[in-house]
Amino acid sequence: MKELVDFMARNLVNDPSQVQVQEIRRPHLTILRLRVAQEDMGRVIGKGGKVANAMRTLLRVAAVRQGKRVILDIV
């Protein structure tokens, strides 16, 4: 899951070296925290949050296929 978020974010931003994905595992849940450069926040979130919601949807589909529950936080 972490690799999927990393891949999507690096292909959206202007400065891929600033992309960081932190994985926090809980008993029945995994939280992924995405950090990007301040200048790239708009690219990751998108107008009205459309890009962020699309990323969350893709992540949710991949997680369900593996029988997991994942949350994406953009910090």
mmCIF file of N, CA, C and O in Angstrom:
data_model
loop_
_atom_site.group_PDB
_atom_site.id
_atom_site.type_symbol
_atom_site.label_atom_id
_atom_site.label_comp_id
_atom_site.label_asym_id
_atom_site.label_seq_id
_atom_site.Cartn_x
_atom_site.Cartn_y
_atom_site.Cartn_z
ATOM 1 N N MET A 1 0.819 -1.188 0.000
ATOM 2 C CA MET A 1 0.000 0.000 0.000
ATOM 3 C C MET A 1 0.871 1.264 0.000
ATOM 4 O O MET A 1 0.573 2.199 -0.706
ATOM 5 N N LYS A 2 1.911 1.233 0.817
ATOM 6 C CA LYS A 2 2.806 2.381 0.921
ATOM 7 C C LYS A 2 3.429 2.702 -0.442
ATOM 8 O O LYS A 2 3.540 3.862 -0.823
ATOM 9 N N GLU A 3 3.787 1.672 -1.181
ATOM 10 C CA GLU A 3 4.402 1.856 -2.484
ATOM 11 C C GLU A 3 3.434 2.475 -3.483
ATOM 12 O O GLU A 3 3.838 3.278 -4.329
ATOM 13 N N LEU A 4 2.164 2.116 -3.392
ATOM 14 C CA LEU A 4 1.154 2.671 -4.279
ATOM 15 C C LEU A 4 1.002 4.169 -4.054
ATOM 16 O O LEU A 4 0.986 4.950 -5.007
ATOM 17 N N VAL A 5 0.905 4.586 -2.807
ATOM 18 C CA VAL A 5 0.775 6.010 -2.488
ATOM 19 C C VAL A 5 2.029 6.762 -2.934
ATOM 20 O O VAL A 5 1.949 7.840 -3.516
ATOM 21 N N ASP A 6 3.182 6.188 -2.681
ATOM 22 C CA ASP A 6 4.448 6.802 -3.075
ATOM 23 C C ASP A 6 4.501 6.992 -4.588
ATOM 24 O O ASP A 6 4.867 8.060 -5.078
ATOM 25 N N PHE A 7 4.109 5.970 -5.330
ATOM 26 C CA PHE A 7 4.111 6.034 -6.792
ATOM 27 C C PHE A 7 3.175 7.132 -7.305
ATOM 28 O O PHE A 7 3.550 7.930 -8.163
ATOM 29 N N MET A 8 1.954 7.165 -6.780
ATOM 30 C CA MET A 8 0.985 8.172 -7.229
ATOM 31 C C MET A 8 1.480 9.575 -6.921
ATOM 32 O O MET A 8 1.422 10.468 -7.775
ATOM 33 N N ALA A 9 1.986 9.790 -5.717
ATOM 34 C CA ALA A 9 2.418 11.123 -5.305
ATOM 35 C C ALA A 9 3.619 11.588 -6.113
ATOM 36 O O ALA A 9 3.673 12.743 -6.559
ATOM 37 N N ARG A 10 4.593 10.720 -6.313
ATOM 38 C CA ARG A 10 5.800 11.111 -7.064
ATOM 39 C C ARG A 10 5.479 11.488 -8.499
ATOM 40 O O ARG A 10 6.169 12.309 -9.099
ATOM 41 N N ASN A 11 4.439 10.902 -9.070
ATOM 42 C CA ASN A 11 4.061 11.231 -10.444
ATOM 43 C C ASN A 11 3.194 12.482 -10.542
ATOM 44 O O ASN A 11 2.962 12.974 -11.640
ATOM 45 N N LEU A 12 2.727 12.991 -9.419
ATOM 46 C CA LEU A 12 1.912 14.207 -9.423
ATOM 47 C C LEU A 12 2.713 15.475 -9.157
ATOM 48 O O LEU A 12 2.392 16.530 -9.682
ATOM 49 N N VAL A 13 3.735 15.384 -8.341
ATOM 50 C CA VAL A 13 4.426 16.571 -7.843
ATOM 51 C C VAL A 13 5.580 17.010 -8.743
ATOM 52 O O VAL A 13 6.059 16.256 -9.575
ATOM 53 N N ASN A 14 6.023 18.256 -8.535
ATOM 54 C CA ASN A 14 7.176 18.788 -9.259
ATOM 55 C C ASN A 14 8.490 18.360 -8.619
ATOM 56 O O ASN A 14 9.511 18.280 -9.292
ATOM 57 N N ASP A 15 8.491 18.130 -7.298
ATOM 58 C CA ASP A 15 9.700 17.772 -6.572
ATOM 59 C C ASP A 15 9.524 16.404 -5.905
ATOM 60 O O ASP A 15 9.203 16.316 -4.717
ATOM 61 N N PRO A 16 9.745 15.317 -6.649
ATOM 62 C CA PRO A 16 9.522 13.972 -6.097
ATOM 63 C C PRO A 16 10.438 13.627 -4.923
ATOM 64 O O PRO A 16 10.112 12.754 -4.130
ATOM 65 N N SER A 17 11.551 14.321 -4.783
ATOM 66 C CA SER A 17 12.465 14.012 -3.674
ATOM 67 C C SER A 17 11.877 14.402 -2.321
ATOM 68 O O SER A 17 12.330 13.909 -1.287
ATOM 69 N N GLN A 18 10.861 15.248 -2.298
ATOM 70 C CA GLN A 18 10.235 15.695 -1.063
ATOM 71 C C GLN A 18 9.077 14.807 -0.613
ATOM 72 O O GLN A 18 8.491 15.031 0.434
ATOM 73 N N VAL A 19 8.739 13.799 -1.412
ATOM 74 C CA VAL A 19 7.620 12.908 -1.072
ATOM 75 C C VAL A 19 8.052 11.936 0.023
ATOM 76 O O VAL A 19 9.070 11.262 -0.097
ATOM 77 N N GLN A 20 7.261 11.892 1.088
ATOM 78 C CA GLN A 20 7.500 10.962 2.191
ATOM 79 C C GLN A 20 6.183 10.288 2.555
ATOM 80 O O GLN A 20 5.168 10.959 2.698
ATOM 81 N N VAL A 21 6.222 8.978 2.704
ATOM 82 C CA VAL A 21 5.040 8.228 3.117
ATOM 83 C C VAL A 21 5.398 7.462 4.383
ATOM 84 O O VAL A 21 6.330 6.666 4.390
ATOM 85 N N GLN A 22 4.658 7.751 5.437
ATOM 86 C CA GLN A 22 4.875 7.085 6.725
ATOM 87 C C GLN A 22 3.727 6.108 6.946
ATOM 88 O O GLN A 22 2.557 6.441 6.760
ATOM 89 N N GLU A 23 4.066 4.896 7.356
ATOM 90 C CA GLU A 23 3.060 3.860 7.581
ATOM 91 C C GLU A 23 2.913 3.597 9.077
ATOM 92 O O GLU A 23 3.893 3.324 9.766
ATOM 93 N N ILE A 24 1.686 3.700 9.569
ATOM 94 C CA ILE A 24 1.382 3.441 10.973
ATOM 95 C C ILE A 24 0.415 2.266 11.014
ATOM 96 O O ILE A 24 -0.701 2.350 10.491
ATOM 97 N N ARG A 25 0.852 1.181 11.615
ATOM 98 C CA ARG A 25 0.018 -0.027 11.673
ATOM 99 C C ARG A 25 -0.692 -0.128 13.012
ATOM 100 O O ARG A 25 -0.083 0.034 14.058
ATOM 101 N N ARG A 26 -1.971 -0.393 12.935
ATOM 102 C CA ARG A 26 -2.804 -0.651 14.093
ATOM 103 C C ARG A 26 -3.360 -2.061 13.920
ATOM 104 O O ARG A 26 -3.255 -2.644 12.845
ATOM 105 N N PRO A 27 -4.009 -2.639 14.941
ATOM 106 C CA PRO A 27 -4.502 -4.029 14.822
ATOM 107 C C PRO A 27 -5.363 -4.310 13.578
ATOM 108 O O PRO A 27 -5.143 -5.277 12.888
ATOM 109 N N HIS A 28 -6.321 -3.462 13.285
ATOM 110 C CA HIS A 28 -7.206 -3.718 12.141
ATOM 111 C C HIS A 28 -7.203 -2.582 11.144
ATOM 112 O O HIS A 28 -8.143 -2.447 10.357
ATOM 113 N N LEU A 29 -6.146 -1.768 11.162
ATOM 114 C CA LEU A 29 -6.129 -0.562 10.356
ATOM 115 C C LEU A 29 -4.690 -0.141 10.066
ATOM 116 O O LEU A 29 -3.819 -0.280 10.924
ATOM 117 N N THR A 30 -4.463 0.361 8.871
ATOM 118 C CA THR A 30 -3.173 0.942 8.523
ATOM 119 C C THR A 30 -3.415 2.384 8.120
ATOM 120 O O THR A 30 -4.290 2.674 7.306
ATOM 121 N N ILE A 31 -2.638 3.292 8.691
ATOM 122 C CA ILE A 31 -2.736 4.712 8.363
ATOM 123 C C ILE A 31 -1.485 5.082 7.579
ATOM 124 O O ILE A 31 -0.368 4.814 8.014
ATOM 125 N N LEU A 32 -1.693 5.700 6.420
ATOM 126 C CA LEU A 32 -0.580 6.169 5.611
ATOM 127 C C LEU A 32 -0.591 7.689 5.634
ATOM 128 O O LEU A 32 -1.590 8.311 5.274
ATOM 129 N N ARG A 33 0.517 8.281 6.055
ATOM 130 C CA ARG A 33 0.643 9.742 6.109
ATOM 131 C C ARG A 33 1.537 10.194 4.971
ATOM 132 O O ARG A 33 2.698 9.794 4.888
ATOM 133 N N LEU A 34 0.993 11.019 4.102
ATOM 134 C CA LEU A 34 1.719 11.516 2.936
ATOM 135 C C LEU A 34 2.160 12.939 3.188
ATOM 136 O O LEU A 34 1.350 13.799 3.548
ATOM 137 N N ARG A 35 3.454 13.179 2.998
ATOM 138 C CA ARG A 35 4.011 14.530 3.112
ATOM 139 C C ARG A 35 4.663 14.893 1.783
ATOM 140 O O ARG A 35 5.412 14.087 1.227
ATOM 141 N N VAL A 36 4.372 16.096 1.295
ATOM 142 C CA VAL A 36 4.999 16.611 0.078
ATOM 143 C C VAL A 36 5.450 18.034 0.348
ATOM 144 O O VAL A 36 5.103 18.624 1.377
ATOM 145 N N ALA A 37 6.213 18.608 -0.583
ATOM 146 C CA ALA A 37 6.651 19.993 -0.445
ATOM 147 C C ALA A 37 5.430 20.916 -0.432
ATOM 148 O O ALA A 37 4.395 20.617 -1.044
ATOM 149 N N GLN A 38 5.549 22.021 0.264
ATOM 150 C CA GLN A 38 4.436 22.976 0.386
ATOM 151 C C GLN A 38 3.929 23.422 -0.987
ATOM 152 O O GLN A 38 2.730 23.580 -1.181
ATOM 153 N N GLU A 39 4.848 23.605 -1.931
ATOM 154 C CA GLU A 39 4.464 24.066 -3.274
ATOM 155 C C GLU A 39 3.643 23.024 -4.030
ATOM 156 O O GLU A 39 2.937 23.361 -4.973
ATOM 157 N N ASP A 40 3.755 21.764 -3.643
ATOM 158 C CA ASP A 40 3.066 20.680 -4.340
ATOM 159 C C ASP A 40 1.756 20.251 -3.683
ATOM 160 O O ASP A 40 1.084 19.350 -4.189
ATOM 161 N N MET A 41 1.398 20.877 -2.574
ATOM 162 C CA MET A 41 0.164 20.489 -1.881
ATOM 163 C C MET A 41 -1.060 20.620 -2.786
ATOM 164 O O MET A 41 -1.934 19.758 -2.782
ATOM 165 N N GLY A 42 -1.120 21.675 -3.565
ATOM 166 C CA GLY A 42 -2.249 21.886 -4.465
ATOM 167 C C GLY A 42 -2.371 20.795 -5.512
ATOM 168 O O GLY A 42 -3.470 20.393 -5.888
ATOM 169 N N ARG A 43 -1.249 20.295 -5.986
ATOM 170 C CA ARG A 43 -1.259 19.226 -6.987
ATOM 171 C C ARG A 43 -1.769 17.920 -6.384
ATOM 172 O O ARG A 43 -2.463 17.154 -7.042
ATOM 173 N N VAL A 44 -1.423 17.654 -5.137
ATOM 174 C CA VAL A 44 -1.827 16.402 -4.493
ATOM 175 C C VAL A 44 -3.289 16.454 -4.057
ATOM 176 O O VAL A 44 -4.001 15.456 -4.142
ATOM 177 N N ILE A 45 -3.738 17.616 -3.618
ATOM 178 C CA ILE A 45 -5.125 17.746 -3.158
ATOM 179 C C ILE A 45 -6.073 17.948 -4.333
ATOM 180 O O ILE A 45 -7.130 17.344 -4.400
ATOM 181 N N GLY A 46 -5.718 18.821 -5.275
ATOM 182 C CA GLY A 46 -6.555 19.075 -6.442
ATOM 183 C C GLY A 46 -7.704 20.015 -6.119
ATOM 184 O O GLY A 46 -7.961 20.335 -4.966
ATOM 185 N N LYS A 47 -8.403 20.454 -7.156
ATOM 186 C CA LYS A 47 -9.539 21.360 -6.971
ATOM 187 C C LYS A 47 -10.663 20.640 -6.250
ATOM 188 O O LYS A 47 -11.137 19.603 -6.690
ATOM 189 N N GLY A 48 -11.038 21.197 -5.133
ATOM 190 C CA GLY A 48 -12.131 20.605 -4.362
ATOM 191 C C GLY A 48 -11.787 19.246 -3.775
ATOM 192 O O GLY A 48 -12.670 18.491 -3.393
ATOM 193 N N GLY A 49 -10.498 18.914 -3.736
ATOM 194 C CA GLY A 49 -10.081 17.640 -3.169
ATOM 195 C C GLY A 49 -10.267 16.449 -4.093
ATOM 196 O O GLY A 49 -10.216 15.301 -3.652
ATOM 197 N N LYS A 50 -10.464 16.703 -5.381
ATOM 198 C CA LYS A 50 -10.741 15.607 -6.316
ATOM 199 C C LYS A 50 -9.572 14.643 -6.462
ATOM 200 O O LYS A 50 -9.773 13.433 -6.511
ATOM 201 N N VAL A 51 -8.357 15.160 -6.530
ATOM 202 C CA VAL A 51 -7.187 14.283 -6.682
ATOM 203 C C VAL A 51 -6.992 13.448 -5.418
ATOM 204 O O VAL A 51 -6.750 12.241 -5.483
ATOM 205 N N ALA A 52 -7.101 14.094 -4.262
ATOM 206 C CA ALA A 52 -6.945 13.384 -2.992
ATOM 207 C C ALA A 52 -8.012 12.295 -2.851
ATOM 208 O O ALA A 52 -7.708 11.172 -2.428
ATOM 209 N N ASN A 53 -9.239 12.601 -3.218
ATOM 210 C CA ASN A 53 -10.309 11.605 -3.134
ATOM 211 C C ASN A 53 -10.077 10.450 -4.102
ATOM 212 O O ASN A 53 -10.354 9.293 -3.775
ATOM 213 N N ALA A 54 -9.545 10.746 -5.286
ATOM 214 C CA ALA A 54 -9.235 9.692 -6.255
ATOM 215 C C ALA A 54 -8.130 8.787 -5.713
ATOM 216 O O ALA A 54 -8.204 7.554 -5.850
ATOM 217 N N MET A 55 -7.118 9.375 -5.094
ATOM 218 C CA MET A 55 -6.039 8.581 -4.502
ATOM 219 C C MET A 55 -6.585 7.686 -3.392
ATOM 220 O O MET A 55 -6.218 6.511 -3.298
ATOM 221 N N ARG A 56 -7.462 8.232 -2.567
ATOM 222 C CA ARG A 56 -8.057 7.446 -1.480
ATOM 223 C C ARG A 56 -8.902 6.295 -2.024
ATOM 224 O O ARG A 56 -8.903 5.198 -1.475
ATOM 225 N N THR A 57 -9.626 6.554 -3.103
ATOM 226 C CA THR A 57 -10.461 5.514 -3.706
ATOM 227 C C THR A 57 -9.604 4.374 -4.249
ATOM 228 O O THR A 57 -9.899 3.196 -4.009
ATOM 229 N N LEU A 58 -8.538 4.708 -4.979
ATOM 230 C CA LEU A 58 -7.644 3.677 -5.501
ATOM 231 C C LEU A 58 -7.001 2.881 -4.374
ATOM 232 O O LEU A 58 -6.882 1.652 -4.455
ATOM 233 N N LEU A 59 -6.615 3.572 -3.323
ATOM 234 C CA LEU A 59 -5.997 2.909 -2.179
ATOM 235 C C LEU A 59 -6.993 1.982 -1.487
ATOM 236 O O LEU A 59 -6.661 0.862 -1.108
ATOM 237 N N ARG A 60 -8.228 2.435 -1.352
ATOM 238 C CA ARG A 60 -9.267 1.633 -0.715
ATOM 239 C C ARG A 60 -9.549 0.360 -1.512
ATOM 240 O O ARG A 60 -9.687 -0.726 -0.953
ATOM 241 N N VAL A 61 -9.593 0.475 -2.833
ATOM 242 C CA VAL A 61 -9.833 -0.692 -3.688
ATOM 243 C C VAL A 61 -8.697 -1.697 -3.542
ATOM 244 O O VAL A 61 -8.929 -2.904 -3.400
ATOM 245 N N ALA A 62 -7.456 -1.212 -3.561
ATOM 246 C CA ALA A 62 -6.305 -2.108 -3.403
ATOM 247 C C ALA A 62 -6.320 -2.773 -2.034
ATOM 248 O O ALA A 62 -5.988 -3.957 -1.902
ATOM 249 N N ALA A 63 -6.719 -2.043 -1.000
ATOM 250 C CA ALA A 63 -6.757 -2.589 0.359
ATOM 251 C C ALA A 63 -7.834 -3.648 0.495
ATOM 252 O O ALA A 63 -7.615 -4.694 1.107
ATOM 253 N N VAL A 64 -8.998 -3.416 -0.077
ATOM 254 C CA VAL A 64 -10.100 -4.380 0.012
ATOM 255 C C VAL A 64 -9.709 -5.687 -0.661
ATOM 256 O O VAL A 64 -10.034 -6.760 -0.159
ATOM 257 N N ARG A 65 -8.988 -5.598 -1.758
ATOM 258 C CA ARG A 65 -8.544 -6.815 -2.451
ATOM 259 C C ARG A 65 -7.625 -7.654 -1.573
ATOM 260 O O ARG A 65 -7.552 -8.859 -1.736
ATOM 261 N N GLN A 66 -6.918 -6.998 -0.661
ATOM 262 C CA GLN A 66 -6.018 -7.712 0.249
ATOM 263 C C GLN A 66 -6.669 -7.974 1.600
ATOM 264 O O GLN A 66 -6.021 -8.496 2.504
ATOM 265 N N GLY A 67 -7.914 -7.577 1.763
ATOM 266 C CA GLY A 67 -8.628 -7.802 3.017
ATOM 267 C C GLY A 67 -8.157 -6.894 4.135
ATOM 268 O O GLY A 67 -8.198 -7.267 5.306
ATOM 269 N N LYS A 68 -7.733 -5.681 3.797
ATOM 270 C CA LYS A 68 -7.226 -4.735 4.791
ATOM 271 C C LYS A 68 -8.052 -3.458 4.785
ATOM 272 O O LYS A 68 -8.858 -3.231 3.889
ATOM 273 N N ARG A 69 -7.830 -2.624 5.779
ATOM 274 C CA ARG A 69 -8.470 -1.313 5.869
ATOM 275 C C ARG A 69 -7.361 -0.276 5.964
ATOM 276 O O ARG A 69 -6.483 -0.372 6.826
ATOM 277 N N VAL A 70 -7.391 0.709 5.070
ATOM 278 C CA VAL A 70 -6.326 1.701 4.995
ATOM 279 C C VAL A 70 -6.923 3.093 4.942
ATOM 280 O O VAL A 70 -7.940 3.323 4.283
ATOM 281 N N ILE A 71 -6.268 4.042 5.628
ATOM 282 C CA ILE A 71 -6.662 5.440 5.613
ATOM 283 C C ILE A 71 -5.477 6.247 5.104
ATOM 284 O O ILE A 71 -4.331 6.024 5.517
ATOM 285 N N LEU A 72 -5.732 7.208 4.208
ATOM 286 C CA LEU A 72 -4.682 8.092 3.710
ATOM 287 C C LEU A 72 -4.860 9.484 4.312
ATOM 288 O O LEU A 72 -5.919 10.100 4.142
ATOM 289 N N ASP A 73 -3.832 9.960 5.026
ATOM 290 C CA ASP A 73 -3.805 11.315 5.558
ATOM 291 C C ASP A 73 -2.766 12.105 4.787
ATOM 292 O O ASP A 73 -1.629 11.669 4.635
ATOM 293 N N ILE A 74 -3.174 13.267 4.296
ATOM 294 C CA ILE A 74 -2.231 14.157 3.625
ATOM 295 C C ILE A 74 -1.875 15.256 4.602
ATOM 296 O O ILE A 74 -2.725 16.035 5.006
ATOM 297 N N VAL A 75 -0.593 15.279 4.993
ATOM 298 C CA VAL A 75 -0.144 16.203 6.040
ATOM 299 C C VAL A 75 0.494 17.420 5.415
ATOM 300 O O VAL A 75 1.314 17.321 4.542
#
